[in-house]
Coordinates of C-alpha atoms in Angstrom, one line a residue:
M1 CA 36.9 131.8 166.7
H2 CA 36.8 131.0 170.2
K3 CA 33.8 131.0 171.5
K4 CA 32.8 128.7 167.8
A5 CA 31.6 125.8 170.8
D6 CA 29.2 127.7 172.1
R7 CA 27.9 129.1 169.3
L8 CA 27.1 125.5 167.5
K9 CA 25.6 124.7 171.1
S10 CA 23.5 127.6 170.9
V11 CA 21.5 126.4 167.3
K12 CA 18.7 123.8 166.1
A13 CA 19.9 120.6 164.3
P14 CA 19.1 119.9 160.8
K15 CA 16.0 117.7 159.9
A16 CA 16.4 114.0 160.0
Q17 CA 17.2 112.2 156.1
Q18 CA 15.2 109.8 155.2
L19 CA 17.7 107.4 153.0
D20 CA 17.6 104.4 151.3
T21 CA 17.9 101.7 153.1
T22 CA 21.3 100.7 152.8
L23 CA 22.8 103.8 152.9
Q24 CA 21.4 104.5 155.9
H25 CA 24.8 103.1 159.1
R26 CA 26.7 105.2 157.4
L27 CA 25.0 108.7 158.4
P28 CA 26.3 109.0 161.6
P29 CA 23.3 111.2 163.9
G30 CA 23.1 114.6 163.9
Q31 CA 24.4 115.2 160.8
S32 CA 23.4 115.5 156.9
L33 CA 24.5 114.3 153.4
T34 CA 25.9 116.6 150.9
E35 CA 27.0 116.1 147.6
K36 CA 29.6 120.1 148.0
F37 CA 32.6 120.1 149.8
P38 CA 32.1 122.5 151.8
I39 CA 35.2 125.4 153.0
L40 CA 35.5 125.9 156.6
H41 CA 38.5 127.3 158.7
E42 CA 39.4 129.9 161.0
G43 CA 42.3 133.4 159.2
E44 CA 43.7 133.4 156.8
V45 CA 44.7 131.2 153.5
P46 CA 48.6 130.5 153.8
E47 CA 50.6 130.6 150.7
Y48 CA 53.7 128.3 149.4
D49 CA 56.1 128.1 147.2
L50 CA 57.2 124.5 147.3
A51 CA 60.9 125.1 147.0
T52 CA 60.8 125.8 150.5
W53 CA 58.0 124.1 152.0
S54 CA 59.0 121.4 153.9
L55 CA 56.6 118.7 157.2
R56 CA 58.7 118.8 160.2
I57 CA 58.2 115.0 161.9
F58 CA 59.8 115.9 165.0
G59 CA 59.4 114.1 169.2
E60 CA 59.4 111.0 170.2
V61 CA 61.4 110.0 166.9
E62 CA 65.1 107.9 166.9
E63 CA 65.6 110.9 164.3
E64 CA 64.0 114.5 163.5
R65 CA 63.5 115.0 159.5
T66 CA 62.1 117.9 157.5
F67 CA 60.6 116.3 153.8
T68 CA 60.7 118.1 150.8
Y69 CA 57.3 117.9 149.3
D70 CA 59.0 116.0 146.4
D71 CA 60.8 113.8 149.6
L72 CA 56.7 112.9 150.0
K73 CA 55.4 112.2 146.7
A74 CA 58.8 110.2 145.7
M75 CA 57.2 107.4 148.3
P76 CA 54.4 104.7 147.8
Q77 CA 51.8 106.8 146.6
S78 CA 47.8 104.8 147.8
N79 CA 44.3 105.7 146.9
T80 CA 41.2 105.5 149.0
V81 CA 37.8 106.6 149.2
S82 CA 36.6 107.7 152.1
D83 CA 32.4 109.3 154.1
I84 CA 34.2 112.2 156.2
H85 CA 31.7 113.4 158.1
C86 CA 32.1 117.3 159.9
V87 CA 30.9 118.5 163.5
T88 CA 29.4 121.7 161.9
R89 CA 26.7 118.2 160.9
W90 CA 27.6 117.7 157.1
S91 CA 28.7 114.8 155.9
K92 CA 30.2 113.5 153.0
F93 CA 29.8 109.6 151.2
D94 CA 32.0 108.3 148.1
T95 CA 35.2 110.9 148.3
P96 CA 38.3 109.6 146.7
W97 CA 41.3 111.0 148.1
E98 CA 45.5 110.2 146.9
G99 CA 48.9 110.5 148.7
V100 CA 50.7 108.9 151.6
R101 CA 49.4 106.0 153.3
F102 CA 50.8 107.4 157.3
T103 CA 51.6 104.0 158.3
D104 CA 54.1 104.2 154.8
L105 CA 55.3 107.4 156.2
L106 CA 56.1 105.1 159.4
K107 CA 58.0 102.9 158.0
V108 CA 60.6 104.8 156.7
I109 CA 60.9 107.0 160.4
Q110 CA 62.1 105.7 163.1
V111 CA 59.5 106.1 166.5
K112 CA 60.3 105.3 169.8
P113 CA 57.7 103.0 171.3
E114 CA 57.6 105.6 173.9
A115 CA 55.2 107.6 171.3
Q116 CA 51.5 106.8 172.1
F117 CA 50.5 110.2 170.6
V118 CA 50.4 113.0 167.9
M119 CA 50.8 116.6 167.5
I120 CA 50.0 117.5 164.0
H121 CA 51.3 121.1 163.3
A122 CA 49.4 122.9 160.8
D123 CA 49.1 127.3 159.0
P124 CA 48.2 129.4 160.5
E125 CA 49.9 128.8 164.1
Y126 CA 46.9 125.3 163.8
D127 CA 47.8 122.0 165.8
T128 CA 44.9 119.7 166.7
N129 CA 46.0 115.7 168.4
L130 CA 45.2 112.3 168.3
P131 CA 46.2 108.7 169.7
L132 CA 48.5 107.0 167.4
V133 CA 46.5 104.3 166.8
D134 CA 44.0 106.1 165.4
L135 CA 46.6 107.5 162.2
M136 CA 47.3 103.2 161.7
N137 CA 44.0 102.6 159.6
E138 CA 44.8 101.9 155.9
D139 CA 42.1 105.4 154.6
V140 CA 44.2 107.4 157.1
L141 CA 47.0 109.4 154.7
L142 CA 49.3 112.3 153.6
A143 CA 47.1 113.4 151.2
F144 CA 48.4 115.9 148.5
N145 CA 45.5 114.7 145.9
F146 CA 40.7 114.4 145.7
D147 CA 38.5 113.8 143.4
N148 CA 42.2 112.7 141.3
K149 CA 43.0 116.5 141.5
P150 CA 45.8 118.6 143.7
L151 CA 43.9 119.9 146.6
T152 CA 42.6 123.9 145.8
A153 CA 44.0 125.7 148.3
K154 CA 41.1 126.3 150.4
H155 CA 41.3 122.7 150.5
G156 CA 44.6 122.6 152.6
W157 CA 47.2 122.2 149.3
P158 CA 50.0 121.6 149.5
L159 CA 49.4 118.6 151.7
R160 CA 46.2 117.3 154.1
L161 CA 45.8 115.2 156.5
V162 CA 42.3 112.9 155.8
V163 CA 41.3 110.8 159.4
P164 CA 37.7 109.5 157.9
H165 CA 36.7 108.1 160.9
L166 CA 36.8 111.6 163.2
Y167 CA 35.1 114.8 162.8
F168 CA 37.1 116.6 160.0
W169 CA 38.7 119.1 162.2
K170 CA 41.3 116.1 163.4
S171 CA 42.5 116.1 158.6
A172 CA 43.5 119.1 159.7
K173 CA 44.8 121.3 156.4
W174 CA 48.0 123.0 155.4
I175 CA 50.2 120.8 157.6
R176 CA 53.3 121.3 158.4
G177 CA 54.6 119.2 161.0
I178 CA 54.2 115.8 163.5
E179 CA 54.8 116.4 167.0
F180 CA 55.3 112.4 168.8
M181 CA 54.8 112.4 172.1
R182 CA 54.7 110.4 175.2
E183 CA 51.3 111.7 176.5
D184 CA 47.6 113.7 174.8
R185 CA 48.4 117.1 174.6
Q186 CA 44.9 118.3 173.4
G187 CA 45.0 121.0 170.1
F188 CA 43.7 124.4 169.3
W189 CA 39.8 123.1 168.7
E190 CA 40.9 120.4 172.0
N191 CA 41.6 124.0 174.0
N192 CA 38.0 125.7 172.3
G193 CA 35.6 123.8 173.7
F194 CA 35.8 120.8 171.1
H195 CA 36.1 117.1 172.8
N196 CA 39.1 115.1 172.4
T197 CA 38.3 112.0 170.2
A198 CA 34.7 113.3 168.0
D199 CA 33.8 110.1 166.9
P200 CA 31.2 111.1 164.9
F201 CA 29.1 107.8 165.4
L202 CA 29.4 108.7 169.1
E203 CA 28.6 112.9 168.2
Q204 CA 31.5 113.2 170.7
R205 CA 30.9 117.1 169.3
F206 CA 31.7 119.3 172.1
S207 CA 33.7 118.7 175.9
G208 CA 31.4 118.5 178.8
E209 CA 28.1 118.0 177.3
D210 CA 26.8 114.3 176.0
L211 CA 24.7 115.9 173.2
P212 CA 25.6 119.9 173.1
I213 CA 24.1 120.6 169.0
P214 CA 25.9 122.5 166.9
E215 CA 24.8 124.3 163.9
D216 CA 24.7 124.7 160.4
E217 CA 26.3 127.3 158.9
W218 CA 28.1 124.9 156.1
T219 CA 24.1 125.9 154.1
R220 CA 25.6 128.9 153.5
K221 CA 29.6 129.2 153.0
E222 CA 30.9 128.4 150.4
F223 CA 31.8 125.0 148.7
D224 CA 32.9 123.6 146.3

């Protein structure tokens, strides 16, 4: 599992796709467009009881908070449509999500001015780091629903993060905690060879190389 970055670098990139000229600018370099929704994750899919599930907000905040599922569902809900891009080279256009905008969450918690970074904590024992500014886009959601239906367990039910402008490992499934930080700290995949920033249009897939080439293993994975 921890050698995944090395494995992804060792195989050939997919052939370039011929897209309508009106779509070409939306597909990052080295990506293949799919209408499927591949399922990729490490570890077992967690099971939850919503009566005991919670989301912890902590770190550089004036007061630590814990939100229940009902607390989050009672907040203003937003719908977005976004293109998403996985480091394993698939992209999916026009994905519809529903949930709480991260900016709306910030309205009900008190984040200290010193907080510049965020660590997203998720099951099973996963975390990923982002600059706070990357979470301020209007299409960044704490998502409950995909395509007008509740998330499936394999896609992150009951709650996942959606950060469409970064490679999708930053959009953690099964999130349980949001930690606000003064300084950056690398998360799980970032500590195992993946790029700290993860901009798909700059092909920021891996650390230490300018143009790494990941695998097309997603074509053989389970999908929705």
